[in-house]
Amino acid sequence: MTAATPSANAAPTFDCLVLSGGGAKGAYGAGAAKAVLAYRKLRGIEGPVCFIGTSAGALNAAVLATSGPDALIAMWKRVRNHDVLGTAVSDWRLNALRGKLRRSIAGSPHFSVYSNDALRSLIGRNVDFSKLADAHLIVCATDFTHGRMRSFFASKLVARMLASDEGRRLSHFVTIRDQADLIEVLLASSSIPVAFPPVELRGAWFVDGGIGNHTPTREAAYFLRHVPRLDAGSAGVTYCIRQDPLSAVDSGSATLDVKRYVMRTIDVYHHIHTDPIVAAWRRISEEVDEQSTKLAALHRWLEQQRLPKDVKRSLARRVAELARLGGNARRISTPLIEIQPGADLGDPLDFKAARILDSLRRGWSEALLRLQTLDATARRICGRLKVRAVDEPMP
């Protein structure tokens, strides 16, 4: 994998950074994201990045798009239970009783263990819609009312994609309107069922984006396929930061209280669905590469035939049309670099300081371990970064 510094007039190469959800596990994603961006910088990769996220990954994506990786790490170092859950009390049963009482007093139509007021405030303090004018941000949330996925965006390029979407394949994309809308979209994407109440948006109830797509590589594929079609540049690399390794449960000794039952169910759901999604990316890339090889062989054979030049040109165009994959925005083969924890990241609702700092460090170090496998240049760059701490300023 090589990169050259683009000239002022060169069309940019777009990369994507996909960040999965997982509550407190998002600290791992923040550390890993900073490692990726530091690596790109030292490698001289200057092209734009489309930040795509779900749940905690959506908040990470929004902070990266508006304020950068140093601000994201600083946010996570400040976060505590009361900043997200609205209470320092960790007992799920007690908080559930409080939730039931809160619902009775406030007349809320939905039960939840925690209020989302603290989380809404946390989001509002750390994102700034005015800084998204030239950014590319996609936030995934689940439309609980209609049972479908929605992808909210702030990106002029995505807006162009929608305007040219003749087949309506991108009808699930929705514009983020302003600061208030951005906050509510991120809140909806982070609303873990039962833990937090659903959020009303666009006349529907929305819940955690991880229910619809925990690791939204599909949105990265859509984005990168349309970049060359719109003559906006070329498709680059997608860095996919996952946070879903499962620890084994000893069915003979483990006890499943309500909290563990709900959280474990969501984790298993994420894990089961993420592997096929990532595998589909690799399968499509392999199919595109195979198709390209066959087409090249066919064109070489055609050139060897004793036919008039205009006939050859006509046949070549026809072959290309018949071999086209993906409709209006053709399928492309692009690298997917996965970064994921080597072990379970623990309770998604545990925001204790020591655990958050450990996850930040793990994300940073494990991302560098993955990136150094790319080639000799990557090994040298990651070697330089390994001696730095995750909370040091960007190089």
XYZ file of N, CA, C and O in Angstrom, residues 272-379:
432
model
N -22.833 -11.923 15.408
C -23.335 -12.835 14.379
C -23.524 -12.117 13.045
O -23.247 -12.669 11.980
N -23.980 -10.861 13.098
C -24.297 -10.149 11.867
C -23.103 -9.421 11.257
O -23.109 -9.152 10.052
N -22.095 -9.093 12.051
C -20.970 -8.330 11.511
C -20.089 -9.182 10.618
O -19.639 -8.720 9.555
N -19.808 -10.410 10.994
C -18.926 -11.256 10.186
C -19.431 -11.422 8.740
O -18.646 -11.261 7.798
N -20.716 -11.738 8.513
C -21.186 -11.851 7.121
C -21.113 -10.531 6.355
O -20.868 -10.528 5.142
N -21.316 -9.403 7.057
C -21.253 -8.098 6.393
C -19.838 -7.836 5.881
O -19.629 -7.426 4.730
N -18.849 -8.092 6.729
C -17.461 -7.888 6.328
C -17.066 -8.905 5.262
O -16.355 -8.575 4.299
N -17.545 -10.140 5.402
C -17.234 -11.169 4.402
C -17.809 -10.787 3.037
O -17.188 -11.062 1.994
N -18.978 -10.148 3.020
C -19.587 -9.732 1.758
C -18.714 -8.704 1.046
O -18.595 -8.712 -0.186
N -18.100 -7.805 1.814
C -17.189 -6.823 1.212
C -16.060 -7.538 0.488
O -15.744 -7.223 -0.667
N -15.450 -8.500 1.161
C -14.320 -9.207 0.558
C -14.779 -10.027 -0.660
O -14.068 -10.097 -1.666
N -15.956 -10.624 -0.555
C -16.468 -11.410 -1.689
C -16.678 -10.525 -2.908
O -16.307 -10.894 -4.036
N -17.280 -9.347 -2.714
C -17.534 -8.440 -3.833
C -16.222 -7.981 -4.456
O -16.079 -7.936 -5.686
N -15.240 -7.648 -3.620
C -13.941 -7.226 -4.153
C -13.298 -8.339 -4.979
O -12.728 -8.092 -6.047
N -13.403 -9.574 -4.495
C -12.846 -10.706 -5.231
C -13.564 -10.903 -6.557
O -12.938 -11.189 -7.588
N -14.901 -10.747 -6.547
C -15.674 -10.886 -7.782
C -15.286 -9.815 -8.796
O -15.163 -10.087 -9.997
N -15.104 -8.588 -8.328
C -14.719 -7.496 -9.217
C -13.328 -7.747 -9.803
O -13.103 -7.555 -11.002
N -12.399 -8.182 -8.964
C -11.046 -8.476 -9.448
C -11.074 -9.600 -10.483
O -10.379 -9.525 -11.517
N -11.855 -10.635 -10.211
C -11.961 -11.751 -11.154
C -12.570 -11.302 -12.477
O -12.109 -11.693 -13.555
N -13.614 -10.471 -12.379
C -14.253 -9.948 -13.588
C -13.280 -9.105 -14.398
O -13.230 -9.207 -15.627
N -12.480 -8.288 -13.709
C -11.510 -7.441 -14.405
C -10.467 -8.282 -15.125
O -10.055 -7.962 -16.253
N -10.029 -9.353 -14.488
C -9.049 -10.248 -15.106
C -9.617 -10.891 -16.367
O -8.948 -10.970 -17.412
N -10.862 -11.339 -16.286
C -11.510 -11.967 -17.448
C -11.700 -10.975 -18.583
O -11.490 -11.306 -19.761
N -12.101 -9.739 -18.240
C -12.298 -8.723 -19.263
C -10.994 -8.376 -19.964
O -10.947 -8.211 -21.185
N -9.911 -8.268 -19.171
C -8.609 -7.966 -19.761
C -8.182 -9.060 -20.736
O -7.661 -8.775 -21.828
N -8.417 -10.317 -20.349
C -8.075 -11.441 -21.228
C -8.910 -11.410 -22.514
O -8.405 -11.670 -23.616
N -10.197 -11.077 -22.358
C -11.086 -11.026 -23.519
C -10.672 -9.908 -24.469
O -10.677 -10.077 -25.702
N -10.279 -8.756 -23.918
C -9.847 -7.642 -24.765
C -8.543 -7.976 -25.490
O -8.372 -7.611 -26.666
N -7.650 -8.684 -24.816
C -6.404 -9.088 -25.487
C -6.718 -10.037 -26.640
O -6.134 -9.938 -27.724
N -7.645 -10.970 -26.403
C -8.037 -11.909 -27.465
C -8.674 -11.155 -28.629
O -8.392 -11.441 -29.796
N -9.509 -10.176 -28.296
C -10.202 -9.417 -29.333
C -9.210 -8.658 -30.211
O -9.365 -8.578 -31.442
N -8.179 -8.094 -29.581
C -7.179 -7.344 -30.332
C -6.413 -8.233 -31.309
O -5.908 -7.758 -32.337
N -6.342 -9.520 -31.024
C -5.600 -10.446 -31.876
C -6.412 -10.915 -33.086
O -5.863 -11.533 -34.001
N -7.710 -10.618 -33.076
C -8.565 -11.089 -34.163
C -8.452 -10.170 -35.384
O -8.231 -8.963 -35.269
N -8.612 -10.764 -36.560
C -8.539 -10.006 -37.811
C -9.912 -9.425 -38.135
O -10.668 -9.953 -38.940
N -10.190 -8.336 -37.458
C -11.470 -7.655 -37.639
C -11.218 -6.168 -37.876
O -10.207 -5.619 -37.426
N -12.134 -5.481 -38.556
C -11.993 -4.024 -38.722
C -11.958 -3.334 -37.359
O -12.591 -3.780 -36.407
N -11.203 -2.211 -37.288
C -11.041 -1.514 -36.013
C -12.358 -1.045 -35.425
O -12.566 -1.104 -34.210
N -13.273 -0.572 -36.285
C -14.557 -0.090 -35.761
C -15.387 -1.230 -35.189
O -16.113 -1.064 -34.206
N -15.259 -2.409 -35.755
C -15.963 -3.581 -35.238
C -15.377 -3.971 -33.883
O -16.108 -4.292 -32.931
N -14.062 -3.939 -33.784
C -13.414 -4.259 -32.503
C -13.859 -3.293 -31.406
O -14.147 -3.700 -30.276
N -13.894 -1.993 -31.768
C -14.309 -0.998 -30.778
C -15.752 -1.224 -30.345
O -16.092 -1.127 -29.172
N -16.609 -1.540 -31.290
C -18.012 -1.787 -30.979
C -18.173 -3.014 -30.092
O -18.942 -3.002 -29.119
N -17.440 -4.074 -30.412
C -17.505 -5.284 -29.604
C -16.969 -5.034 -28.198
O -17.529 -5.521 -27.206
N -15.896 -4.262 -28.078
C -15.311 -3.973 -26.765
C -16.295 -3.200 -25.892
O -16.427 -3.473 -24.693
N -16.999 -2.220 -26.498
C -17.992 -1.458 -25.733
C -19.131 -2.354 -25.278
O -19.606 -2.260 -24.154
N -19.562 -3.239 -26.171
C -20.678 -4.126 -25.842
C -20.293 -5.087 -24.719
O -21.089 -5.344 -23.804
N -19.087 -5.628 -24.777
C -18.606 -6.529 -23.726
C -18.567 -5.805 -22.389
O -18.977 -6.347 -21.348
N -18.075 -4.560 -22.395
C -17.995 -3.792 -21.159
C -19.380 -3.548 -20.564
O -19.579 -3.608 -19.349
N -20.363 -3.274 -21.432
C -21.730 -3.051 -20.962
C -22.321 -4.318 -20.346
O -22.969 -4.276 -19.302
N -22.099 -5.455 -21.009
C -22.645 -6.717 -20.509
C -21.981 -7.140 -19.201
O -22.604 -7.806 -18.362
N -20.733 -6.757 -19.020
C -19.985 -7.183 -17.831
C -20.129 -6.217 -16.668
O -19.583 -6.462 -15.593
N -20.856 -5.162 -16.861
C -20.958 -4.128 -15.824
C -21.610 -4.694 -14.570
O -22.674 -5.322 -14.630
N -20.999 -4.455 -13.395
C -21.520 -4.912 -12.109
C -21.969 -3.718 -11.280
O -21.261 -2.737 -11.169
N -23.181 -3.785 -10.714
C -23.583 -2.777 -9.737
C -24.508 -1.698 -10.239
O -24.800 -0.755 -9.517
N -24.962 -1.778 -11.502
C -25.936 -0.804 -11.957
C -25.327 0.568 -12.167
O -24.240 0.724 -12.714
N -26.047 1.614 -11.716
C -25.652 2.998 -11.966
C -24.267 3.307 -11.402
O -23.452 3.961 -12.033
N -24.009 2.885 -10.177
C -22.688 3.042 -9.566
C -22.046 1.661 -9.518
O -22.393 0.840 -8.684
N -21.133 1.425 -10.428
C -20.590 0.080 -10.574
C -19.825 -0.359 -9.331
O -19.274 0.465 -8.592
N -19.813 -1.654 -9.116
C -19.038 -2.205 -8.003
C -17.558 -1.994 -8.246
O -17.094 -2.004 -9.387
N -16.842 -1.786 -7.153
C -15.412 -1.587 -7.247
C -14.715 -2.484 -6.225
O -15.329 -2.955 -5.278
N -13.430 -2.689 -6.447
C -12.618 -3.464 -5.506
C -11.745 -2.487 -4.733
O -10.911 -1.787 -5.321
N -11.970 -2.399 -3.429
C -11.169 -1.502 -2.596
C -10.709 -2.244 -1.348
O -11.414 -3.118 -0.841
N -9.539 -1.881 -0.820
C -9.017 -2.572 0.367
C -9.874 -2.302 1.601
O -10.369 -1.193 1.803
N -10.039 -3.316 2.423
C -10.710 -3.201 3.719
C -9.727 -3.644 4.791
O -9.292 -4.798 4.796
N -9.357 -2.729 5.671
C -8.417 -3.039 6.744
C -9.194 -3.114 8.047
O -9.699 -2.106 8.540
N -9.311 -4.313 8.599
C -10.045 -4.516 9.853
C -9.136 -4.346 11.057
O -8.004 -4.832 11.063
N -9.660 -3.661 12.062
C -8.973 -3.524 13.340
C -9.966 -3.933 14.414
O -11.076 -3.399 14.472
N -9.593 -4.883 15.261
C -10.525 -5.327 16.289
C -9.764 -5.804 17.528
O -8.596 -6.167 17.437
N -10.434 -5.762 18.663
C -9.773 -6.152 19.920
C -9.378 -7.628 19.926
O -10.039 -8.462 19.308
N -8.315 -7.907 20.644
C -7.902 -9.288 20.789
C -8.691 -10.038 21.844
O -8.637 -11.258 21.920
N -9.443 -9.295 22.677
C -10.243 -9.907 23.735
C -11.452 -9.027 24.012
O -11.511 -7.858 23.608
N -12.424 -9.589 24.699
C -13.663 -8.887 25.028
C -13.381 -7.560 25.733
O -12.502 -7.471 26.595
N -14.144 -6.534 25.387
C -13.955 -5.200 25.961
C -14.804 -4.953 27.203
O -14.734 -3.882 27.792
N -15.626 -5.906 27.592
C -16.359 -5.772 28.846
C -17.716 -5.105 28.724
O -18.297 -4.988 27.644
N -18.216 -4.635 29.856
C -19.556 -4.076 29.993
C -19.691 -2.777 29.198
O -18.957 -1.819 29.443
N -20.633 -2.710 28.243
C -20.799 -1.483 27.459
C -21.342 -0.304 28.256
O -21.336 0.824 27.758
N -21.797 -0.538 29.490
C -22.332 0.543 30.315
C -21.437 0.844 31.519
O -21.877 1.454 32.489
N -20.180 0.436 31.452
C -19.219 0.715 32.514
C -18.244 1.781 32.030
O -17.355 1.502 31.228
N -18.421 3.001 32.526
C -17.598 4.128 32.091
C -16.602 4.564 33.166
O -16.262 5.739 33.256
N -16.155 3.630 33.978
C -15.172 3.971 35.007
C -13.865 4.428 34.355
O -13.455 3.927 33.310
N -13.190 5.379 35.021
C -12.016 6.033 34.445
C -10.926 5.044 34.048
O -10.343 5.139 32.957
N -10.602 4.107 34.929
C -9.514 3.171 34.658
C -9.823 2.310 33.434
O -8.935 2.034 32.613
N -11.069 1.888 33.323
C -11.443 1.031 32.201
C -11.409 1.814 30.879
O -10.974 1.299 29.845
N -11.894 3.055 30.906
C -11.877 3.872 29.702
C -10.443 4.089 29.223
O -10.131 3.948 28.032
N -9.549 4.416 30.150
C -8.158 4.658 29.772
C -7.513 3.394 29.216
O -6.762 3.443 28.231
N -7.830 2.246 29.810
C -7.296 0.980 29.306
C -7.796 0.710 27.887
O -7.024 0.272 27.024
N -9.067 0.988 27.608
C -9.619 0.765 26.268
C -9.000 1.712 25.254
O -8.722 1.318 24.106
N -8.778 2.967 25.637
C -8.110 3.918 24.744
C -6.723 3.405 24.360
O -6.338 3.425 23.183
N -5.976 2.949 25.352
C -4.624 2.450 25.094
C -4.640 1.194 24.242
O -3.796 1.033 23.343
N -5.584 0.300 24.528
C -5.684 -0.923 23.733
C -6.015 -0.608 22.278
O -5.449 -1.207 21.349
N -6.946 0.312 22.066
C -7.303 0.678 20.696
C -6.108 1.227 19.936
O -5.858 0.859 18.779
N -5.354 2.107 20.572
C -4.161 2.699 19.959
C -3.140 1.624 19.617
O -2.674 1.529 18.472
N -2.781 0.796 20.583
C -1.707 -0.181 20.376
C -2.126 -1.292 19.423
O -1.327 -1.720 18.571
N -3.368 -1.784 19.523
C -3.781 -2.890 18.661
C -3.994 -2.420 17.223
O -3.787 -3.190 16.279
N -4.384 -1.161 17.043
C -4.494 -0.629 15.685
C -3.110 -0.543 15.037
O -2.935 -0.889 13.863
N -2.119 -0.112 15.803
C -0.756 -0.035 15.257
C -0.221 -1.420 14.922
O 0.478 -1.599 13.914
N -0.554 -2.416 15.747
C -0.134 -3.791 15.452
C -0.722 -4.271 14.130
O -0.063 -4.974 13.359
N -1.974 -3.883 13.868
C -2.606 -4.290 12.603
C -2.020 -3.514 11.424
O -1.711 -4.096 10.373
N -1.837 -2.226 11.574
C -1.344 -1.401 10.477
C 0.076 -1.759 10.076
O 0.440 -1.672 8.899
N 0.890 -2.175 11.030
C 2.292 -2.484 10.718
C 2.435 -3.705 9.821
O 3.496 -3.933 9.237
N 1.379 -4.477 9.659
C 1.435 -5.663 8.802
C 1.257 -5.327 7.327
O 1.387 -6.215 6.476
N 0.978 -4.061 7.006
C 0.647 -3.707 5.623
C 1.866 -3.794 4.705
O 1.796 -4.344 3.621
N 2.977 -3.215 5.126
C 4.202 -3.273 4.328
C 5.360 -2.703 5.154
O 5.188 -2.333 6.319
N 6.550 -2.615 4.547
C 7.741 -2.167 5.269
C 7.617 -0.716 5.724
O 8.047 -0.362 6.834
N 7.023 0.133 4.885
C 6.848 1.536 5.269
C 5.920 1.641 6.477
O 6.170 2.419 7.403
N 4.856 0.849 6.463
C 3.924 0.852 7.599
C 4.623 0.403 8.875
O 4.366 0.942 9.958
N 5.522 -0.574 8.769
C 6.253 -1.041 9.953
C 7.101 0.078 10.543
O 7.177 0.249 11.761
